[in-house]
Amino acid sequence: MKPLPAEPFVIGQWLVARVNVDYHIAVDDHFYSVPYRLVHERVDVFLTATAVTVFANTERVATHVRSFRRAHHTTLTEHMPPAHQAMARRTPEKLREDAAAVGIATATYVARLLEAREHPEQGMRACLGVLRLAKSYGRERLELACERALAAGALSSRYVEQLLKADQRQPFLQARSDDGLGQHANVRGPSYYN
């Protein structure tokens, strides 16, 4: 049998923490998630060398592996409000897939929005803005607006939205025909050459 250490051995420590508006508590400068319904509540935290366990009214509501990384977050998806969970499921790959379902120009435009940022995740908001326009204006109109935005070299969801709003007032976005440039006052037709 091993002798007991001379100093008392601490198994764990109890703390009290307040849940912040982002549904995280701070423990040793690291942020751990708790269920979002506990925002602004006080919770009890049992801290060991390897785990952080959170209790609300004696009910265990969260357990995390302890992290010693300062100013970082440990977040469980089930702790997020439904809107945040939906956003967390959005990835650049999923946005590219959704854009490809609209059309080639929309897919290309979304890809450029993602590539224009240092990190693709930073362009996700703009991509979501473009894709939501399909609900208001239709997929075909969005595809035409993205074609126009690509030709203009624009990289913003607002630009595409302004095109669609202007087209709604006075239609100018038209599908290209495969038989050349189309009719225009400055284009000589086949009869000119005969």
Coordinates of N, CA and C in Angstrom, one line a residue:
M1 N 0.8 -1.2 0.0 CA 0.0 0.0 0.0 C 0.9 1.2 0.0
K2 N 0.5 2.2 -0.9 CA 1.3 3.4 -1.0 C 1.0 4.4 0.2
P3 N 2.0 5.0 0.7 CA 1.8 6.0 1.7 C 1.1 7.3 1.2
L4 N 0.3 7.9 1.9 CA -0.4 9.2 1.5 C 0.6 10.3 1.4
P5 N 0.4 11.2 0.4 CA 1.4 12.3 0.3 C 1.3 13.2 1.5
A6 N 2.4 13.9 1.8 CA 2.5 14.7 3.0 C 1.5 15.9 2.8
E7 N 1.4 16.5 1.6 CA 0.4 17.6 1.4 C -0.9 17.0 1.0
P8 N -2.0 17.7 1.4 CA -3.3 17.2 1.0 C -3.5 17.2 -0.5
F9 N -4.1 16.1 -1.1 CA -4.3 15.9 -2.5 C -5.7 16.5 -2.9
V10 N -5.7 17.5 -3.7 CA -7.0 18.1 -4.1 C -7.5 17.3 -5.3
I11 N -8.7 16.8 -5.2 CA -9.3 16.0 -6.2 C -10.0 17.0 -7.2
G12 N -10.7 18.0 -6.7 CA -11.4 18.9 -7.6 C -11.7 20.2 -6.9
Q13 N -12.2 21.1 -7.6 CA -12.5 22.4 -7.1 C -13.9 22.9 -7.6
W14 N -14.7 23.5 -6.7 CA -16.0 24.0 -7.1 C -15.8 25.5 -7.4
L15 N -16.5 26.0 -8.5 CA -16.5 27.4 -8.8 C -18.0 27.8 -9.1
V16 N -18.3 29.0 -9.1 CA -19.5 29.5 -9.6 C -19.3 30.4 -10.8
A17 N -20.0 30.3 -11.8 CA -19.8 31.1 -13.1 C -21.1 31.6 -13.6
R18 N -21.1 32.7 -14.3 CA -22.3 33.2 -14.9 C -22.2 32.9 -16.4
V19 N -23.3 32.5 -17.0 CA -23.4 32.1 -18.4 C -23.5 33.4 -19.2
N20 N -22.6 33.6 -20.1 CA -22.6 34.8 -20.9 C -23.6 34.7 -22.0
V21 N -23.9 35.8 -22.7 CA -24.9 35.9 -23.7 C -24.5 34.9 -24.9
D22 N -23.3 34.5 -25.0 CA -22.9 33.6 -26.1 C -22.9 32.1 -25.6
Y23 N -23.6 31.9 -24.5 CA -23.9 30.6 -23.8 C -22.6 29.9 -23.5
H24 N -21.6 30.6 -23.1 CA -20.3 30.1 -22.6 C -20.0 30.6 -21.2
I25 N -19.2 29.8 -20.5 CA -18.7 30.3 -19.2 C -17.2 30.3 -19.3
A26 N -16.6 31.2 -18.5 CA -15.1 31.4 -18.6 C -14.6 30.6 -17.4
V27 N -13.6 29.8 -17.6 CA -12.9 29.0 -16.6 C -11.4 29.1 -16.9
D28 N -10.6 29.8 -16.1 CA -9.2 29.9 -16.4 C -8.9 30.5 -17.8
D29 N -9.7 31.5 -18.2 CA -9.5 32.2 -19.5 C -9.8 31.3 -20.7
H30 N -10.5 30.2 -20.5 CA -11.0 29.3 -21.6 C -12.5 29.3 -21.5
F31 N -13.2 29.3 -22.6 CA -14.6 29.4 -22.7 C -15.3 28.0 -23.0
Y32 N -16.2 27.6 -22.2 CA -16.9 26.3 -22.3 C -18.4 26.6 -22.5
S33 N -19.0 25.8 -23.5 CA -20.4 26.0 -23.8 C -21.3 25.3 -22.7
V34 N -22.4 25.9 -22.6 CA -23.5 25.2 -21.8 C -24.8 25.4 -22.6
P35 N -25.9 24.7 -22.3 CA -27.1 24.9 -23.0 C -27.5 26.3 -23.1
Y36 N -27.9 26.8 -24.2 CA -28.2 28.3 -24.4 C -29.3 28.7 -23.6
R37 N -30.2 27.9 -23.1 CA -31.3 28.3 -22.2 C -30.8 28.8 -20.9
L38 N -29.6 28.6 -20.6 CA -29.0 29.1 -19.3 C -28.4 30.4 -19.4
V39 N -28.5 31.1 -20.5 CA -27.9 32.5 -20.6 C -28.3 33.4 -19.4
H40 N -27.3 34.0 -18.9 CA -27.4 35.0 -17.8 C -27.6 34.3 -16.4
E41 N -27.7 32.9 -16.4 CA -27.9 32.2 -15.1 C -26.5 32.0 -14.5
R42 N -26.6 31.7 -13.2 CA -25.4 31.3 -12.4 C -25.4 29.8 -12.4
V43 N -24.2 29.2 -12.6 CA -24.1 27.7 -12.6 C -22.9 27.4 -11.7
D44 N -22.9 26.1 -11.2 CA -21.8 25.6 -10.4 C -20.9 24.8 -11.4
V45 N -19.7 24.9 -11.2 CA -18.7 24.3 -12.0 C -17.8 23.4 -11.1
F46 N -17.6 22.2 -11.5 CA -16.7 21.3 -10.8 C -15.5 21.1 -11.7
L47 N -14.3 21.5 -11.2 CA -13.1 21.5 -12.1 C -12.1 20.5 -11.5
T48 N -11.6 19.7 -12.4 CA -10.5 18.8 -12.1 C -9.4 19.1 -13.1
A49 N -8.3 18.3 -13.0 CA -7.2 18.5 -13.9 C -7.5 18.1 -15.3
T50 N -8.6 17.3 -15.5 CA -8.9 16.8 -16.8 C -10.3 17.1 -17.3
A51 N -11.2 17.6 -16.4 CA -12.5 17.8 -16.9 C -13.2 19.0 -16.2
V52 N -14.2 19.6 -16.9 CA -15.0 20.7 -16.5 C -16.4 20.2 -16.5
T53 N -17.1 20.1 -15.4 CA -18.5 19.7 -15.3 C -19.3 20.8 -14.8
V54 N -20.4 21.1 -15.5 CA -21.3 22.2 -15.2 C -22.6 21.7 -14.7
F55 N -23.1 22.3 -13.6 CA -24.4 22.0 -12.9 C -25.3 23.2 -12.9
A56 N -26.5 23.0 -13.1 CA -27.5 24.0 -12.9 C -28.6 23.4 -12.0
N57 N -28.8 24.0 -10.9 CA -29.7 23.5 -9.9 C -29.5 22.0 -9.6
T58 N -28.3 21.6 -9.4 CA -27.8 20.3 -9.1 C -28.0 19.3 -10.2
E59 N -28.4 19.7 -11.4 CA -28.5 18.9 -12.6 C -27.2 19.1 -13.4
R60 N -26.6 18.0 -13.8 CA -25.4 18.2 -14.7 C -25.9 18.5 -16.1
V61 N -25.4 19.7 -16.6 CA -25.8 20.2 -17.9 C -24.8 20.1 -19.0
A62 N -23.5 20.0 -18.6 CA -22.4 20.0 -19.5 C -21.2 19.3 -18.9
T63 N -20.4 18.6 -19.7 CA -19.1 18.1 -19.3 C -18.2 18.3 -20.5
H64 N -17.0 18.8 -20.2 CA -16.0 19.1 -21.3 C -14.7 18.6 -20.8
V65 N -13.8 18.2 -21.7 CA -12.4 17.9 -21.4 C -11.8 19.3 -21.1
R66 N -11.0 19.3 -20.1 CA -10.4 20.6 -19.7 C -9.4 21.0 -20.7
S67 N -9.4 22.3 -21.0 CA -8.4 22.8 -21.9 C -7.7 24.0 -21.2
F68 N -6.4 24.1 -21.5 CA -5.6 25.2 -20.9 C -5.2 26.2 -22.0
R69 N -5.9 26.2 -23.1 CA -5.6 27.2 -24.2 C -6.4 28.5 -23.8
R70 N -5.7 29.5 -23.6 CA -6.3 30.8 -23.2 C -7.0 31.4 -24.4
A71 N -8.2 32.0 -24.1 CA -9.0 32.8 -25.1 C -9.5 31.9 -26.2
H72 N -9.7 30.6 -26.0 CA -10.2 29.7 -27.0 C -11.6 29.2 -26.5
H73 N -12.3 28.6 -27.4 CA -13.7 28.1 -27.0 C -13.8 26.6 -27.2
T74 N -14.5 26.0 -26.3 CA -14.9 24.6 -26.5 C -16.4 24.6 -26.5
T75 N -17.0 24.2 -27.7 CA -18.4 24.4 -27.9 C -19.0 23.1 -28.4
L76 N -20.1 22.7 -27.8 CA -20.8 21.5 -28.3 C -22.0 22.0 -29.1
T77 N -22.2 21.4 -30.2 CA -23.3 21.8 -31.1 C -24.7 21.8 -30.4
E78 N -24.9 20.8 -29.6 CA -26.2 20.7 -28.9 C -26.5 21.8 -27.9
H79 N -25.5 22.6 -27.5 CA -25.7 23.7 -26.6 C -26.1 24.9 -27.4
M80 N -26.0 25.0 -28.7 CA -26.3 26.1 -29.5 C -27.8 26.3 -29.7
P81 N -28.3 27.6 -29.8 CA -29.7 27.8 -30.2 C -29.9 27.2 -31.6
P82 N -31.1 26.9 -32.0 CA -31.3 26.3 -33.3 C -30.8 27.1 -34.5
A83 N -30.8 28.4 -34.4 CA -30.3 29.2 -35.5 C -28.8 29.0 -35.6
H84 N -28.1 29.0 -34.5 CA -26.6 28.8 -34.5 C -26.3 27.4 -35.0
Q85 N -27.1 26.4 -34.7 CA -26.9 25.0 -35.1 C -27.0 25.0 -36.7
A86 N -28.0 25.6 -37.2 CA -28.2 25.7 -38.6 C -27.0 26.3 -39.3
M87 N -26.5 27.4 -38.7 CA -25.3 28.1 -39.3 C -24.0 27.2 -39.2
A88 N -23.9 26.5 -38.1 CA -22.8 25.6 -37.9 C -22.7 24.5 -38.9
R89 N -23.9 24.1 -39.4 CA -23.9 23.0 -40.4 C -23.5 23.6 -41.8
R90 N -23.5 24.9 -41.9 CA -23.1 25.5 -43.2 C -21.6 25.5 -43.3
T91 N -21.1 24.9 -44.4 CA -19.7 24.8 -44.7 C -19.5 25.4 -46.1
P92 N -18.3 25.8 -46.4 CA -18.0 26.3 -47.8 C -18.4 25.2 -48.8
E93 N -18.2 24.0 -48.5 CA -18.5 22.9 -49.5 C -20.0 22.8 -49.7
K94 N -20.8 23.0 -48.6 CA -22.3 22.9 -48.7 C -22.8 24.2 -49.5
L95 N -22.1 25.3 -49.3 CA -22.5 26.5 -50.1 C -22.3 26.3 -51.6
R96 N -21.1 25.8 -51.9 CA -20.8 25.5 -53.3 C -21.8 24.6 -53.9
E97 N -22.2 23.5 -53.2 CA -23.2 22.6 -53.6 C -24.5 23.2 -53.9
D98 N -25.0 24.1 -52.9 CA -26.2 24.8 -53.1 C -26.2 25.7 -54.3
A99 N -25.1 26.4 -54.5 CA -24.9 27.3 -55.6 C -24.9 26.6 -56.9
A100 N -24.3 25.4 -57.0 CA -24.3 24.6 -58.2 C -25.7 24.2 -58.6
A101 N -26.5 24.0 -57.6 CA -27.9 23.6 -57.9 C -28.7 24.7 -58.6
V102 N -28.3 25.9 -58.4 CA -28.9 27.1 -59.0 C -28.4 27.2 -60.5
G103 N -27.1 27.1 -60.7 CA -26.5 27.2 -62.0 C -25.0 27.4 -62.0
I104 N -24.5 27.4 -63.2 CA -23.0 27.6 -63.3 C -22.5 28.9 -62.9
A105 N -23.2 30.0 -63.3 CA -22.8 31.3 -62.9 C -22.9 31.6 -61.4
T106 N -23.9 31.1 -60.8 CA -24.1 31.2 -59.4 C -23.0 30.4 -58.6
A107 N -22.7 29.2 -59.1 CA -21.6 28.4 -58.5 C -20.3 29.1 -58.6
T108 N -20.0 29.7 -59.8 CA -18.8 30.4 -60.0 C -18.7 31.7 -59.1
Y109 N -19.8 32.4 -59.0 CA -19.8 33.6 -58.2 C -19.6 33.3 -56.7
V110 N -20.3 32.2 -56.2 CA -20.1 31.8 -54.8 C -18.6 31.4 -54.6
A111 N -18.1 30.6 -55.5 CA -16.7 30.2 -55.4 C -15.8 31.4 -55.3
R112 N -16.0 32.4 -56.1 CA -15.2 33.6 -56.1 C -15.3 34.4 -54.8
L113 N -16.6 34.4 -54.3 CA -16.8 35.1 -53.0 C -16.0 34.4 -51.9
L114 N -16.0 33.1 -51.9 CA -15.2 32.3 -50.9 C -13.7 32.5 -51.1
E115 N -13.3 32.5 -52.3 CA -11.8 32.6 -52.6 C -11.3 34.0 -52.3
A116 N -12.2 35.0 -52.3 CA -11.7 36.4 -52.2 C -11.3 36.8 -50.8
R117 N -11.6 35.9 -49.8 CA -11.3 36.2 -48.4 C -10.1 35.3 -48.0
E118 N -9.4 35.8 -47.0 CA -8.2 35.0 -46.6 C -8.6 33.6 -46.1
H119 N -9.8 33.6 -45.4 CA -10.3 32.3 -45.0 C -11.7 32.1 -45.6
P120 N -12.0 31.0 -46.3 CA -13.3 30.8 -46.9 C -14.5 31.1 -46.0
E121 N -14.3 30.8 -44.7 CA -15.4 30.9 -43.8 C -15.9 32.4 -43.7
Q122 N -14.9 33.3 -44.0 CA -15.3 34.7 -43.9 C -16.2 35.2 -45.0
G123 N -16.2 34.4 -46.1 CA -17.1 34.8 -47.2 C -18.4 34.1 -47.2
M124 N -18.6 33.3 -46.2 CA -19.9 32.5 -46.1 C -21.1 33.4 -45.9
R125 N -21.0 34.5 -45.2 CA -22.1 35.4 -45.0 C -22.6 36.0 -46.4
A126 N -21.6 36.4 -47.2 CA -21.9 36.9 -48.5 C -22.6 35.9 -49.4
C127 N -22.1 34.6 -49.3 CA -22.6 33.6 -50.1 C -24.0 33.3 -49.7
L128 N -24.3 33.2 -48.4 CA -25.7 33.0 -47.9 C -26.6 34.1 -48.4
G129 N -26.1 35.3 -48.4 CA -26.9 36.5 -48.9 C -27.2 36.3 -50.4
V130 N -26.3 35.8 -51.2 CA -26.6 35.5 -52.6 C -27.6 34.4 -52.8
L131 N -27.4 33.3 -52.1 CA -28.3 32.2 -52.2 C -29.7 32.4 -51.7
R132 N -29.9 33.3 -50.7 CA -31.2 33.6 -50.2 C -32.0 34.4 -51.3
L133 N -31.3 35.0 -52.2 CA -32.0 35.8 -53.2 C -32.9 34.9 -54.2
A134 N -32.5 33.7 -54.3 CA -33.3 32.7 -55.1 C -34.7 32.6 -54.6
K135 N -34.9 32.7 -53.3 CA -36.3 32.7 -52.8 C -37.2 33.8 -53.2
S136 N -36.6 35.0 -53.2 CA -37.3 36.2 -53.6 C -37.5 36.4 -55.1
Y137 N -36.4 36.1 -55.8 CA -36.4 36.4 -57.3 C -36.4 35.2 -58.2
G138 N -36.2 34.0 -57.7 CA -36.2 32.8 -58.5 C -34.8 32.5 -58.9
R139 N -34.6 31.2 -59.2 CA -33.3 30.7 -59.5 C -32.8 31.2 -60.9
E140 N -33.7 31.3 -61.8 CA -33.3 31.7 -63.2 C -32.8 33.2 -63.1
R141 N -33.5 34.1 -62.4 CA -33.1 35.5 -62.3 C -31.8 35.6 -61.6
L142 N -31.7 34.8 -60.5 CA -30.4 34.9 -59.8 C -29.2 34.4 -60.6
E143 N -29.4 33.4 -61.4 CA -28.4 32.9 -62.3 C -28.0 34.0 -63.3
L144 N -29.0 34.7 -63.9 CA -28.7 35.8 -64.8 C -28.0 37.0 -64.1
A145 N -28.4 37.3 -62.9 CA -27.7 38.4 -62.1 C -26.3 38.0 -61.8
C146 N -26.0 36.8 -61.5 CA -24.7 36.3 -61.2 C -23.8 36.4 -62.4
E147 N -24.4 36.0 -63.6 CA -23.6 36.2 -64.8 C -23.2 37.6 -65.0
R148 N -24.1 38.5 -64.8 CA -23.8 40.0 -65.0 C -22.8 40.4 -64.0
A149 N -22.9 40.0 -62.7 CA -22.0 40.4 -61.7 C -20.6 39.8 -62.0
L150 N -20.5 38.6 -62.5 CA -19.2 38.1 -62.9 C -18.6 38.9 -64.0
A151 N -19.4 39.3 -65.0 CA -18.9 40.1 -66.1 C -18.4 41.4 -65.6
A152 N -19.0 42.0 -64.6 CA -18.6 43.3 -64.0 C -17.4 43.1 -63.1
G153 N -17.1 41.9 -62.7 CA -16.0 41.7 -61.7 C -16.4 42.1 -60.3
A154 N -17.7 42.2 -60.0 CA -18.2 42.5 -58.6 C -18.1 41.3 -57.7
L155 N -17.8 41.6 -56.4 CA -17.7 40.5 -55.5 C -18.5 40.9 -54.2
S156 N -19.8 41.0 -54.4 CA -20.6 41.3 -53.2 C -22.1 40.8 -53.4
S157 N -22.7 40.4 -52.4 CA -24.1 39.9 -52.5 C -25.0 41.1 -52.7
R158 N -24.6 42.3 -52.2 CA -25.4 43.5 -52.4 C -25.4 43.9 -53.9
Y159 N -24.4 43.7 -54.6 CA -24.4 44.0 -56.0 C -25.4 43.2 -56.7
V160 N -25.4 41.9 -56.5 CA -26.3 41.0 -57.1 C -27.8 41.3 -56.7
E161 N -28.0 41.7 -55.5 CA -29.3 42.1 -55.0 C -29.8 43.4 -55.7
Q162 N -28.9 44.3 -55.9 CA -29.2 45.6 -56.6 C -29.6 45.3 -58.0
L163 N -28.8 44.4 -58.7 CA -29.2 44.0 -60.1 C -30.6 43.4 -60.1
L164 N -30.9 42.6 -59.2 CA -32.2 41.9 -59.2 C -33.4 42.9 -58.9
K165 N -33.1 43.9 -58.0 CA -34.1 44.9 -57.7 C -34.3 45.8 -58.9
A166 N -33.2 46.2 -59.6 CA -33.4 47.0 -60.8 C -34.1 46.3 -61.9
D167 N -33.8 45.0 -62.1 CA -34.4 44.1 -63.1 C -35.9 44.0 -62.8
Q168 N -36.3 44.0 -61.5 CA -37.7 43.9 -61.1 C -38.5 45.1 -61.5
R169 N -37.8 46.3 -61.4 CA -38.5 47.5 -61.8 C -38.6 47.7 -63.3
Q170 N -37.5 47.4 -64.0 CA -37.5 47.4 -65.4 C -36.6 46.3 -65.9
P171 N -37.2 45.2 -66.4 CA -36.4 44.0 -66.8 C -35.4 44.3 -67.8
F172 N -34.2 43.8 -67.6 CA -33.0 43.9 -68.5 C -32.2 42.7 -68.5
L173 N -32.4 41.8 -67.5 CA -31.6 40.6 -67.4 C -32.3 39.6 -68.3
Q174 N -31.6 39.1 -69.3 CA -32.2 38.2 -70.3 C -31.2 37.0 -70.5
A175 N -31.8 35.8 -70.7 CA -31.0 34.7 -71.0 C -30.4 34.9 -72.4
R176 N -29.1 34.4 -72.5 CA -28.4 34.5 -73.7 C -28.9 33.5 -74.7
S177 N -29.0 33.8 -75.9 CA -29.3 32.8 -76.9 C -28.0 32.2 -77.4
D178 N -28.1 31.0 -78.0 CA -26.9 30.4 -78.4 C -26.6 30.7 -79.9
D179 N -27.3 31.6 -80.5 CA -27.1 31.9 -81.9 C -26.4 33.2 -82.1
G180 N -25.4 33.5 -81.3 CA -24.6 34.7 -81.5 C -24.9 35.8 -80.5
L181 N -24.6 37.0 -81.0 CA -24.8 38.2 -80.1 C -26.2 38.7 -79.9
G182 N -27.1 38.3 -80.8 CA -28.4 38.7 -80.7 C -28.6 40.0 -81.5
Q183 N -29.8 40.6 -81.4 CA -30.1 41.8 -82.1 C -29.6 43.1 -81.4
H184 N -28.9 43.9 -82.2 CA -28.4 45.2 -81.7 C -28.3 46.1 -82.8
A185 N -28.5 47.4 -82.6 CA -28.4 48.4 -83.7 C -27.0 48.5 -84.3
N186 N -26.0 48.1 -83.6 CA -24.6 48.2 -84.2 C -24.1 46.9 -84.8
V187 N -24.9 45.9 -84.8 CA -24.5 44.6 -85.3 C -25.1 44.4 -86.7
R188 N -24.3 44.2 -87.7 CA -24.8 44.0 -89.0 C -25.2 42.5 -89.2
G189 N -26.4 42.3 -89.7 CA -26.9 41.0 -89.9 C -26.4 40.3 -91.1
P190 N -26.8 39.1 -91.4 CA -26.4 38.4 -92.6 C -26.8 39.0 -93.9
S191 N -27.9 39.8 -93.9 CA -28.3 40.4 -95.1 C -27.3 41.5 -95.6
Y192 N -26.6 42.1 -94.7 CA -25.6 43.1 -95.0 C -24.5 42.6 -96.0
Y193 N -24.1 41.3 -95.8 CA -23.1 40.7 -96.5 C -23.5 40.0 -97.8
N194 N -24.8 40.0 -98.1 CA -25.3 39.3 -99.3 C -25.7 40.3 -100.4

